[in-house]
Amino acid sequence: MSVSQLSFTLLIFISSSVHSQPCQSTLKLGLGSIWPPYHFNQNGQPSGIDIEIVQHIFKQANICLLYSKMPSSARALVELKKGSIDFLHGASFSEKRKEYAIFTLPYPQETVRIFWRKKISSALRNATLSQLLSAKLTVVAILVAMV
């Protein structure tokens, strides 16, 4: 790193330190299963769309975050219920979860779809549900964490 790059880096660090305020409080975010692009690790740090949204919101509220890595999303839900962590990101609403958690309004607006290779498109395009259930399809991965 050259002297000018070092000086520029220090200037940014000092100016961001001067303008930042101490946290009003700190909350612990439970990090469950990796789920790109919403949550993944980049250079050993939590990253992804959901993580960026959470960081932005809490920075605006002057609340610091502690990250608590969980072995799975199901375990993160258990720890939330026990009070070991304060909140989770990207959680689906359910009446059972509503018994022990409060939910924000949904922030992702997306439609989840099944998709398949173009090569078999004509066989599936106008298929009924029963035809799809009996079709010989290969399921690559299913990631479900419901408690």
PDB file of C-alpha atoms in Angstrom:
ATOM      1  CA  MET A   1       0.000   0.000   0.000  1.00  0.00           C
ATOM      2  CA  SER A   2       1.451   3.364  -0.980  1.00  0.00           C
ATOM      3  CA  VAL A   3       1.665   6.335   1.377  1.00  0.00           C
ATOM      4  CA  SER A   4      -1.139   8.131  -0.486  1.00  0.00           C
ATOM      5  CA  GLN A   5      -3.413   5.055  -0.287  1.00  0.00           C
ATOM      6  CA  LEU A   6      -2.649   4.703   3.420  1.00  0.00           C
ATOM      7  CA  SER A   7      -3.355   8.403   4.009  1.00  0.00           C
ATOM      8  CA  PHE A   8      -6.655   8.166   2.129  1.00  0.00           C
ATOM      9  CA  THR A   9      -7.661   5.039   4.092  1.00  0.00           C
ATOM     10  CA  LEU A  10      -6.837   6.725   7.412  1.00  0.00           C
ATOM     11  CA  LEU A  11      -8.760   9.848   6.391  1.00  0.00           C
ATOM     12  CA  ILE A  12     -11.860   7.784   5.636  1.00  0.00           C
ATOM     13  CA  PHE A  13     -11.490   5.848   8.893  1.00  0.00           C
ATOM     14  CA  ILE A  14     -11.035   9.013  10.970  1.00  0.00           C
ATOM     15  CA  SER A  15     -13.901  10.885   9.288  1.00  0.00           C
ATOM     16  CA  SER A  16     -16.269   7.946   9.714  1.00  0.00           C
ATOM     17  CA  SER A  17     -15.233   7.621  13.362  1.00  0.00           C
ATOM     18  CA  VAL A  18     -15.827  11.301  14.027  1.00  0.00           C
ATOM     19  CA  HIS A  19     -19.340  11.211  12.585  1.00  0.00           C
ATOM     20  CA  SER A  20     -20.419   7.940  14.159  1.00  0.00           C
ATOM     21  CA  GLN A  21     -22.175   7.959  17.480  1.00  0.00           C
ATOM     22  CA  PRO A  22     -21.972   5.328  20.177  1.00  0.00           C
ATOM     23  CA  CYS A  23     -24.680   2.698  19.928  1.00  0.00           C
ATOM     24  CA  GLN A  24     -27.832   3.313  21.911  1.00  0.00           C
ATOM     25  CA  SER A  25     -28.073  -0.449  22.360  1.00  0.00           C
ATOM     26  CA  THR A  26     -26.786  -3.718  20.933  1.00  0.00           C
ATOM     27  CA  LEU A  27     -28.902  -6.593  19.652  1.00  0.00           C
ATOM     28  CA  LYS A  28     -27.908 -10.147  18.776  1.00  0.00           C
ATOM     29  CA  LEU A  29     -28.851 -11.357  15.295  1.00  0.00           C
ATOM     30  CA  GLY A  30     -29.094 -15.125  14.911  1.00  0.00           C
ATOM     31  CA  LEU A  31     -27.600 -16.378  11.656  1.00  0.00           C
ATOM     32  CA  GLY A  32     -29.076 -19.692  10.567  1.00  0.00           C
ATOM     33  CA  SER A  33     -28.419 -21.707   7.432  1.00  0.00           C
ATOM     34  CA  ILE A  34     -26.530 -20.090   4.565  1.00  0.00           C
ATOM     35  CA  TRP A  35     -29.041 -18.993   1.927  1.00  0.00           C
ATOM     36  CA  PRO A  36     -27.436 -17.079  -0.984  1.00  0.00           C
ATOM     37  CA  PRO A  37     -28.092 -14.361  -2.064  1.00  0.00           C
ATOM     38  CA  TYR A  38     -29.916 -13.458   1.160  1.00  0.00           C
ATOM     39  CA  HIS A  39     -27.297 -14.641   3.653  1.00  0.00           C
ATOM     40  CA  PHE A  40     -23.823 -16.047   3.107  1.00  0.00           C
ATOM     41  CA  ASN A  41     -20.280 -15.572   4.405  1.00  0.00           C
ATOM     42  CA  GLN A  42     -17.823 -13.406   2.529  1.00  0.00           C
ATOM     43  CA  ASN A  43     -14.280 -13.254   3.856  1.00  0.00           C
ATOM     44  CA  GLY A  44     -15.517 -14.644   7.166  1.00  0.00           C
ATOM     45  CA  GLN A  45     -18.167 -11.935   7.580  1.00  0.00           C
ATOM     46  CA  PRO A  46     -21.956 -12.177   7.234  1.00  0.00           C
ATOM     47  CA  SER A  47     -23.064 -10.822   3.878  1.00  0.00           C
ATOM     48  CA  GLY A  48     -26.035 -10.885   1.531  1.00  0.00           C
ATOM     49  CA  ILE A  49     -29.195  -8.960   0.730  1.00  0.00           C
ATOM     50  CA  ASP A  50     -30.927  -9.612   4.066  1.00  0.00           C
ATOM     51  CA  ILE A  51     -27.781  -8.808   6.020  1.00  0.00           C
ATOM     52  CA  GLU A  52     -27.356  -5.501   4.158  1.00  0.00           C
ATOM     53  CA  ILE A  53     -30.992  -4.565   4.830  1.00  0.00           C
ATOM     54  CA  VAL A  54     -30.651  -5.366   8.546  1.00  0.00           C
ATOM     55  CA  GLN A  55     -27.352  -3.469   8.821  1.00  0.00           C
ATOM     56  CA  HIS A  56     -28.810  -0.400   7.103  1.00  0.00           C
ATOM     57  CA  ILE A  57     -31.935  -0.310   9.278  1.00  0.00           C
ATOM     58  CA  PHE A  58     -30.049  -0.787  12.529  1.00  0.00           C
ATOM     59  CA  LYS A  59     -27.353   1.711  11.584  1.00  0.00           C
ATOM     60  CA  GLN A  60     -30.096   4.320  11.016  1.00  0.00           C
ATOM     61  CA  ALA A  61     -31.540   3.434  14.438  1.00  0.00           C
ATOM     62  CA  ASN A  62     -28.058   3.687  16.015  1.00  0.00           C
ATOM     63  CA  ILE A  63     -28.236   0.079  17.226  1.00  0.00           C
ATOM     64  CA  CYS A  64     -25.150  -2.131  17.052  1.00  0.00           C
ATOM     65  CA  LEU A  65     -25.331  -5.750  15.981  1.00  0.00           C
ATOM     66  CA  LEU A  66     -23.698  -8.855  17.337  1.00  0.00           C
ATOM     67  CA  TYR A  67     -23.837 -11.900  15.063  1.00  0.00           C
ATOM     68  CA  SER A  68     -24.496 -15.316  16.531  1.00  0.00           C
ATOM     69  CA  LYS A  69     -23.848 -18.189  14.117  1.00  0.00           C
ATOM     70  CA  MET A  70     -26.302 -21.050  14.498  1.00  0.00           C
ATOM     71  CA  PRO A  71     -25.862 -24.578  13.129  1.00  0.00           C
ATOM     72  CA  SER A  72     -29.212 -24.299  11.299  1.00  0.00           C
ATOM     73  CA  SER A  73     -32.221 -22.050  10.800  1.00  0.00           C
ATOM     74  CA  ALA A  74     -34.296 -24.430  12.923  1.00  0.00           C
ATOM     75  CA  ARG A  75     -31.823 -23.998  15.776  1.00  0.00           C
ATOM     76  CA  ALA A  76     -31.953 -20.206  15.344  1.00  0.00           C
ATOM     77  CA  LEU A  77     -35.728 -20.339  15.857  1.00  0.00           C
ATOM     78  CA  VAL A  78     -35.240 -22.366  19.059  1.00  0.00           C
ATOM     79  CA  GLU A  79     -32.671 -19.861  20.346  1.00  0.00           C
ATOM     80  CA  LEU A  80     -34.994 -16.946  19.534  1.00  0.00           C
ATOM     81  CA  LYS A  81     -37.775 -18.608  21.495  1.00  0.00           C
ATOM     82  CA  LYS A  82     -35.376 -19.192  24.440  1.00  0.00           C
ATOM     83  CA  GLY A  83     -34.158 -15.576  24.328  1.00  0.00           C
ATOM     84  CA  SER A  84     -30.517 -16.417  23.503  1.00  0.00           C
ATOM     85  CA  ILE A  85     -30.747 -14.189  20.433  1.00  0.00           C
ATOM     86  CA  ASP A  86     -32.841 -11.079  19.856  1.00  0.00           C
ATOM     87  CA  PHE A  87     -33.997 -11.442  16.263  1.00  0.00           C
ATOM     88  CA  LEU A  88     -33.704 -13.250  12.937  1.00  0.00           C
ATOM     89  CA  HIS A  89     -33.842 -12.093   9.337  1.00  0.00           C
ATOM     90  CA  GLY A  90     -35.813 -13.575   6.461  1.00  0.00           C
ATOM     91  CA  ALA A  91     -38.305 -15.497   8.576  1.00  0.00           C
ATOM     92  CA  SER A  92     -41.619 -16.658   7.194  1.00  0.00           C
ATOM     93  CA  PHE A  93     -44.711 -15.830   9.217  1.00  0.00           C
ATOM     94  CA  SER A  94     -46.643 -18.620  10.926  1.00  0.00           C
ATOM     95  CA  GLU A  95     -49.251 -18.661  13.676  1.00  0.00           C
ATOM     96  CA  LYS A  96     -46.989 -20.919  15.763  1.00  0.00           C
ATOM     97  CA  ARG A  97     -44.086 -18.459  15.517  1.00  0.00           C
ATOM     98  CA  LYS A  98     -46.433 -15.578  16.316  1.00  0.00           C
ATOM     99  CA  GLU A  99     -46.821 -17.089  19.811  1.00  0.00           C
ATOM    100  CA  TYR A 100     -43.244 -16.095  20.714  1.00  0.00           C
ATOM    101  CA  ALA A 101     -42.166 -13.529  18.099  1.00  0.00           C
ATOM    102  CA  ILE A 102     -43.239 -10.249  16.545  1.00  0.00           C
ATOM    103  CA  PHE A 103     -42.938  -9.832  12.773  1.00  0.00           C
ATOM    104  CA  THR A 104     -42.216  -6.804  10.606  1.00  0.00           C
ATOM    105  CA  LEU A 105     -44.075  -6.244   7.392  1.00  0.00           C
ATOM    106  CA  PRO A 106     -42.582  -8.430   4.659  1.00  0.00           C
ATOM    107  CA  TYR A 107     -39.653  -6.796   2.904  1.00  0.00           C
ATOM    108  CA  PRO A 108     -39.014  -9.136  -0.048  1.00  0.00           C
ATOM    109  CA  GLN A 109     -41.647  -8.983  -2.741  1.00  0.00           C
ATOM    110  CA  GLU A 110     -41.004 -12.035  -4.847  1.00  0.00           C
ATOM    111  CA  THR A 111     -42.793 -14.913  -6.471  1.00  0.00           C
ATOM    112  CA  VAL A 112     -41.350 -18.357  -5.907  1.00  0.00           C
ATOM    113  CA  ARG A 113     -41.635 -20.679  -8.883  1.00  0.00           C
ATOM    114  CA  ILE A 114     -40.685 -24.120 -10.055  1.00  0.00           C
ATOM    115  CA  PHE A 115     -38.455 -24.068 -13.109  1.00  0.00           C
ATOM    116  CA  TRP A 116     -37.055 -26.718 -15.401  1.00  0.00           C
ATOM    117  CA  ARG A 117     -34.735 -27.276 -18.327  1.00  0.00           C
ATOM    118  CA  LYS A 118     -35.946 -26.073 -21.721  1.00  0.00           C
ATOM    119  CA  LYS A 119     -35.332 -29.532 -23.172  1.00  0.00           C
ATOM    120  CA  ILE A 120     -38.358 -30.939 -21.316  1.00  0.00           C
ATOM    121  CA  SER A 121     -40.444 -27.771 -21.569  1.00  0.00           C
ATOM    122  CA  SER A 122     -43.131 -29.125 -23.900  1.00  0.00           C
ATOM    123  CA  ALA A 123     -43.846 -32.048 -21.568  1.00  0.00           C
ATOM    124  CA  LEU A 124     -44.393 -29.804 -18.546  1.00  0.00           C
ATOM    125  CA  ARG A 125     -45.746 -26.545 -19.935  1.00  0.00           C
ATOM    126  CA  ASN A 126     -49.444 -27.459 -19.699  1.00  0.00           C
ATOM    127  CA  ALA A 127     -49.160 -30.293 -17.190  1.00  0.00           C
ATOM    128  CA  THR A 128     -51.651 -30.743 -14.373  1.00  0.00           C
ATOM    129  CA  LEU A 129     -50.545 -31.059 -10.762  1.00  0.00           C
ATOM    130  CA  SER A 130     -51.113 -34.831 -10.796  1.00  0.00           C
ATOM    131  CA  GLN A 131     -49.009 -35.130 -13.965  1.00  0.00           C
ATOM    132  CA  LEU A 132     -46.219 -33.109 -12.362  1.00  0.00           C
ATOM    133  CA  LEU A 133     -46.324 -35.271  -9.249  1.00  0.00           C
ATOM    134  CA  SER A 134     -45.985 -38.444 -11.297  1.00  0.00           C
ATOM    135  CA  ALA A 135     -43.303 -37.054 -13.657  1.00  0.00           C
ATOM    136  CA  LYS A 136     -39.744 -38.300 -13.419  1.00  0.00           C
ATOM    137  CA  LEU A 137     -38.032 -35.114 -12.265  1.00  0.00           C
ATOM    138  CA  THR A 138     -34.775 -34.785 -10.413  1.00  0.00           C
ATOM    139  CA  VAL A 139     -34.906 -32.586  -7.324  1.00  0.00           C
ATOM    140  CA  VAL A 140     -31.537 -30.908  -6.863  1.00  0.00           C
ATOM    141  CA  ALA A 141     -32.017 -29.478  -3.373  1.00  0.00           C
ATOM    142  CA  ILE A 142     -34.765 -28.595  -0.967  1.00  0.00           C
ATOM    143  CA  LEU A 143     -34.027 -26.237   1.915  1.00  0.00           C
ATOM    144  CA  VAL A 144     -36.845 -26.070   4.426  1.00  0.00           C
ATOM    145  CA  ALA A 145     -36.707 -24.967   8.039  1.00  0.00           C
ATOM    146  CA  MET A 146     -40.132 -24.885   9.604  1.00  0.00           C
ATOM    147  CA  VAL A 147     -40.677 -24.993  13.361  1.00  0.00           C
TER     148      VAL A 147
END
